[in-house]
Structures are given as C-alpha cells and as structure tokens.
Amino acid sequence: MKIVGHEPVINLTFVSRRPIFLRALPIDRGWFSYKERNKSMKKIFNIRLLAVLLAMSMVAAACGGDDGSSETTAAGSTETTEAGTTDTTAAPVDDVTLSVLIHSQEPMTSFVQTFSRNFEESHPGVTVDVSVVSADDLATVTQTRLSANDIDVIDMFGFANPVQPYMGGATPPAWQTLIDAGLLLDITDEPWVANYDEPSIEQAGSFDGRVYSVNLGRTVYGGMFVNNDLLAEVGVDIPTTWSELVSVCEAVKAAGNECMTTGGADGWPVFVGAYGLLGSLYPDQAGLVEGLYTGTVKWDDESTLELWSRYQTYAQDMLESGVTGLGHDAATFRYAAGDVAFLPTGAWQAPNLEGEADFDWTYVPFPGSDNAADNQYLFGKYDQGWSIAANSPNVELAKEYVGAFSDPANYQAFVDETGFIPTQPTATLETTLGQAINPLLENYRVGYEQFWLDPAGAGQWANGGQGASWFQPFNEWDDPVALAMQAQADLQAALDALS
Amino acid sequence: MAVEVVKKNYLFGGGWKSWTPVFLLLPGFGLYLLIAFGPSLATAGYSLTDATGVRGAPVNWIGFDNYDEFLFRGLASRDNIAALNRTLIFSFLVTTVQFSLGLGLALLLNQRLKGRTFFRTLFFLPVILGVVIQGLMWKLFLLPNGGPVSEVFGLFGIQSEFLGGQPSEAFLWVIVVQIWANVGITMVIFLAGMQTIDEDLYEAARIDGAGGWNLFRNITWPQLTPAINTNFLLNIIGSLQAWQLFLVLIGYKNGTQVLGYEIFAQGFGQTGGVSAAFRQGFAAAASIVLFVLVLVLGLSANWFVNRREKKYLG
C-alpha cells in the first residue's frame, strides 16, 4: 500500500545495506506502511532509549565510585588495593586513605611505595594511595588534584625560580601560584623541618619567610659520567679542560668508540647535558640570569659567543649520531653497553647505571672552560620535596607521614636507595656516585635552570641555556653567531616591552 | 482526505502533542548549553583575565592584554603568528592530501576486487586507534637508528632524523601520521556516497559510450556532492583543531607547534620550563583566536560547498 502525499523514504536497495538490527523492521515491498512505520518508530525509539540509558549508566559508572585509587598507576593501584583490603577487614570503621602524589622516577618510586606499605603497617586502618604520574604531568596533576581537594601529600618538583625584583612582569612559577592560592600548608613550625639543612629549606622550600616544602635531595646536572675502563683502553686521562675534552673525544672516536650519548628524543637531555658547559663559562649562574635581564650580559657578547661555538661542537661533534631517536632512560642503557666514553646528564641516572654497567665509572664536572679552576663546580638543583595540601581532610596524618619520612633513619634509607645528595646533615651518600662527588660537594652550586624565567613576550630562542639543543641535528641552526644574535634579539624584545 | 489525516497525525499528532518534538529536544539543548555553549562563553570571559585555573588564586580582569601579548608583544608574537601559519599549512596539506587519498582509495575499493573487505578494514583500522597508540607506533617506525622506515630509506641512501630532527622535517612527518590516522574515515564516507549512486546511471552512460574518466567526471563526482561536502568540512575543521599528535610525536619543540598545542602548553604549564606557569587566561585568548580562524574558514568552506551543492543537485 502506498501512502498518498509521502515520498518513499526507504527502498529495498538501501535496506539490503542496512545494519543487521534494522533489517528486522517491517518492510512492505520496500515501503513502510503507516501503521508499520509507527510500530517501527516505537521500536527504534525503544532501542535508542535503551542505548541512551545504557550510555548514561556507563557514564555514571565511570564518573562515580572514585575510591581514590582510580587515578593511580597500575603499580600504585595494586599496592593500594591490597593494603586497603587488608585494612578494611581489620578495622573498617577507622579506615582512612592518605593520598600521595609522586612523579615516576625509579628507584625513588619503588622506595616511596615500600615506605608507604610500612607506614600502613605501623598505622592500622590507614591506606596510603600512591599515585604515580610522569614528571611532565606532575604540575598539571598537582594543580588539578589540589584544586579538587583530592590529594594530601604532594611531591613538589621544581620549587625554584621565584620572580626576582629585576624580572619585572615575569609570570610567577606554578608553585608560587599554589601558595598564593592558599593550597599548600605552612609547615614552618613542624619539628621535622629542622632535620633538613638550612640552605635546602631556604632555597627549595621557603617563600616569603615561611616553609612550604622539605626538599629530599640535591641532584647534580652539570657533570658527566665517565667510562674509566674505556679511557684507559684508549690511553687517555679524564679531561679537565675543554681542549682536553676535544682531544679525548677525537682519540676515543679514532679508536672506534663514541665520545658521548644522550636522550635526544626527549629534547631536554641535550641541553641539560650542556648545563655544565654553561656553568663553567659562567660559574655565577644567578649573576648570569640577572645580567641577562639587566643588560650587563648579552647572549651575543663577544665573550659569550664562545659558549655558542662550544654548544655546536658538543651537539654536532661530541654526541654520537642517531641520538635523536633515543629517550633519556634508553640513553643510559645505551651508555651501559660500554663503548661510549661520556654520558653528560644528571647524576640521578647513577642508580640505573650501577645496576647495568659492568665497567668502572665515575662522575665529574663537565670541563667546559679552558681554565681548569672554572671546571671544579658541580651545578645542580634541588630535586623533589614533600608538601602538604592545606585543605586536606587528613592534615595531621599527612604531617605524620612526612614526619616519618623525614626521620633520619628513614631518610638515610631513601638516600641509599635513590642516590640523592642528602639534604639532611646526618645522612651520607655511600654509593659509587657518592664516592665520586662527595669530595666536590663543597663546590656545589644551584644551576641556571633554577634561576631563569622567560619574560613575557620573549621569543622562543630567548632562553639561551637551552641553546645546545637548537643546533642541527636537533633543530634548525648551524651558525653559532647567527643563533647567538637571534637569542639576544628574542630576549631583548621582551625586555624592551617590559621597560 | 487520507492525505489530510496522515499529515495531521504524523508521528506525534496534532494539538499540544505537536509540541512533543520540542520537549524531546529540550534535554539535548540543555546539555548543549551546559557542556558546549556555556564553556565557550566562559572561555571568552577567561580570555580577558589572568586566570591560572588554580582554585583560590586571584583572577584579575586585564582587558585585552592577553590578546595584545599574543598578537603584538615582543618576539613571542612572531612565534604565535608562526604557529598560526603552521596551523594553516597543516590544515591545507592534511585536507588536500587526505581528501584526495580518501577519494582514490574509495574509488579503488568500490570495485569488485578480491579481498576488498580486508583492505577496507585495513585502511579504516587506524581510525579506531587512540592518538597515543598511533603516536607511539609511529615513533617506533620512525626511529632514526634501526627503525623500519630508516631501514627502507637506507636502501636508497637517504638519512633522516625524522621526528627528532629539524622542525620542518618533524612537522612533515606529523602530517603523514595525521593523514594515515584519518584517511580511513574519509574513505568510508566516500564509499557510502558511492554506494548510493544509482547503477542505472553508469549503465546508461556506458551504452552511450562513456569511458572511465567521463563516468567519474559526469556521474560519480556530481553524485558524490554530499559526501564531498561532508569530507571537505570535516577535514578542514578537524585539521585546524588537531594537536595531540604533535604532543605525542614531538613534544614542545621550537619551530613545530601548531596553535592547538600552544593553547594546551600555555594553559597547563607545558612550555618546557621546570616551573612553567599555568596561563589559562592567555590560553583562552589563544583559543578565541583559533575559534575565529575555524569560524572564518569553516563559514567560507560552508559557503563554497553550499554553492557547489546548488550547482550539482539543485
């Protein structure tokens, strides 16, 4: 039967291509009859209603039921679930979950998880939910979870770079915004704060005279790992000046080995590997940043041009080819293979190297200057620290957790495991790395990265501390003078806009 | 008479029942206001502040300062305009190549070929993978030392640093991955369009002596108008907003950012520094710039496809 006044909407040709669940709908020689159409519409409506209800229930299931462990990594979840289950059985009424956020960096991650398990055992009814995120995501997750009151203890990474008076309109760093917003707890009067040395509290935990974080360790990034066995095999000594480094690299390569490797695929290891070079030419790193802001130092000064030239040598001649595809951790394992003389990177890779390398190695400052006295400094930064969420419902338990972690015995265990340079005066670093750098620690200095902030309006080449990673093959530049001038122009334009 | 009855009672009936569709649409409209229009309006408001997105942090009204910084201040404005240009280049290349490739594949796989279902599935497969999976797969393919693409290039004496090398090269590889990841959906839309073309038209034309090119030019192409328009708009808008592959494949690297990535990086402190600030007000201003770009190009494209539709379909 044909409906007068209606155009056919579905014909048999189309029906044959319809999804199988629609083929069950009634069709009268290719046309819907009116009654059948109504029936069909009802069926379709019912199917869609069911689909909508199903989708809504899935959304509800996905959004609801967050017991605090849903955002953790696999390792963290398992840990929490197991411990939580035990505690629930033991004391369901007193159950409290303490949420801890850390960034992923072995062996630190494993240590925190083990410590948390022990904390649970000594605090019946307490479950410690350790969330592990990548270092890149830590700031974002910290901000969102603090804003949502969904976290108690935070691994505060990068508590540095406060806006200096000479920086004009520079945007404050993320941690400063968190303090301004009242999201971090003032821990000045906590007794365990005194376990840490004064410089670390002052330089990596305080703002406006109040303490908001205890720092768990210094780390060094201005040096390089040295394969002693390889150098001995080639018949050269550890270089102490730039010229010696150039010669040693030539000798190592002539012997069929590689001079240096790095995690070029991640970008940052390339310029972090050259921070020692920057430091040996400008040992006063805070002064360098102030000078760049105030105009007493320029990226294209005649004296600074040497820096750019050495950046180029480092990027193009010293680093082995193909590192653009190598990640940071992979570079350490590559180095552990034994045919690369130097690994210019942070000392935080020492624990990985201890487990992998079967050759004799040490860690020395990067010899970036031709004056050996300028190459004696170990530049670095304060690594992670603990902060407590001001709005945490478990503030007292959070203090107890950080307090327990700060206990000298626990802290020593942490240092032993992670190889961090201690920030507690009673702790010592007795690893291979410790033996290498303990004699140099009196020359430890906070590095450039912890002072620099981009002024608003700065171009992408303004932060010359990253200059080593802008040369080919990592980026487009091949002329150090042109790049130096571009870096200064990018900085100057922003400084001019400020004034 | 029968016609009258049918018209009045069609689906929902007359009287107050005729309002039923409006009531049924209300929840959807409410949801749209809540999750699409509302945030868009809030973004416009945010763009005039120095908001950080941190709860409790002060939010100050700074007028058009973010726009001024984005478009005119220092040499950062040069980089922002470069990101804008890069977005347009990315969109142009992705749209044209993906469109052409999708059409070619659809034409090929609309033939009665052996194994065509397998190939249709194969070309569509990347569409169902997430961006992270797509990115990680291609990072492995494009390893400069020992990756499969590097090995193939090596046979021809070509060396490349791929994603870790010069910005222009890395940028081109992201375009390749973007096209690979999305050409399947373009192909499927074209295939669906081709299957609605009446076979009689081809038969009649063949009887009149039309060859392959004439069949395509005079039947397939005009009859595909709705599919062409859909693909054209989807490709343009999708590529203007694409940035996730840049994040996964390259990260924040000078000379490669597109506007979408710049917005994310500024808003969530991902601009490379250890203490990079959350500049959500600034990111909102950049979002509005991107919105205007999408709007202008989207409306222009829409005008073009409407005109084309009238020309071919009346």
Coordinates of C-alpha atoms in Angstrom, one line a residue, chain A residues 282 284 287-301 303-304 488 491-492 495:
Chain A
Y282 CA 79.5 31.4 33.9
D284 CA 77.9 32.6 38.9
G287 CA 74.5 36.5 38.3
L288 CA 74.2 35.4 34.7
V289 CA 70.4 35.5 34.8
E290 CA 70.4 38.9 36.5
G291 CA 72.9 40.1 34.0
L292 CA 70.8 39.0 31.0
Y293 CA 67.8 40.7 32.5
T294 CA 69.6 44.0 33.3
G295 CA 71.7 44.0 30.1
T296 CA 75.2 43.6 31.6
V297 CA 75.4 40.2 29.9
K298 CA 74.2 39.6 26.4
W299 CA 73.8 36.3 24.6
D300 CA 75.8 37.7 21.7
D301 CA 78.6 39.4 23.6
S303 CA 82.8 36.6 25.4
T304 CA 79.5 34.7 25.1
Q488 CA 69.6 38.1 22.2
L491 CA 65.2 38.3 24.8
Q492 CA 65.8 41.9 24.1
L495 CA 62.9 43.3 27.9

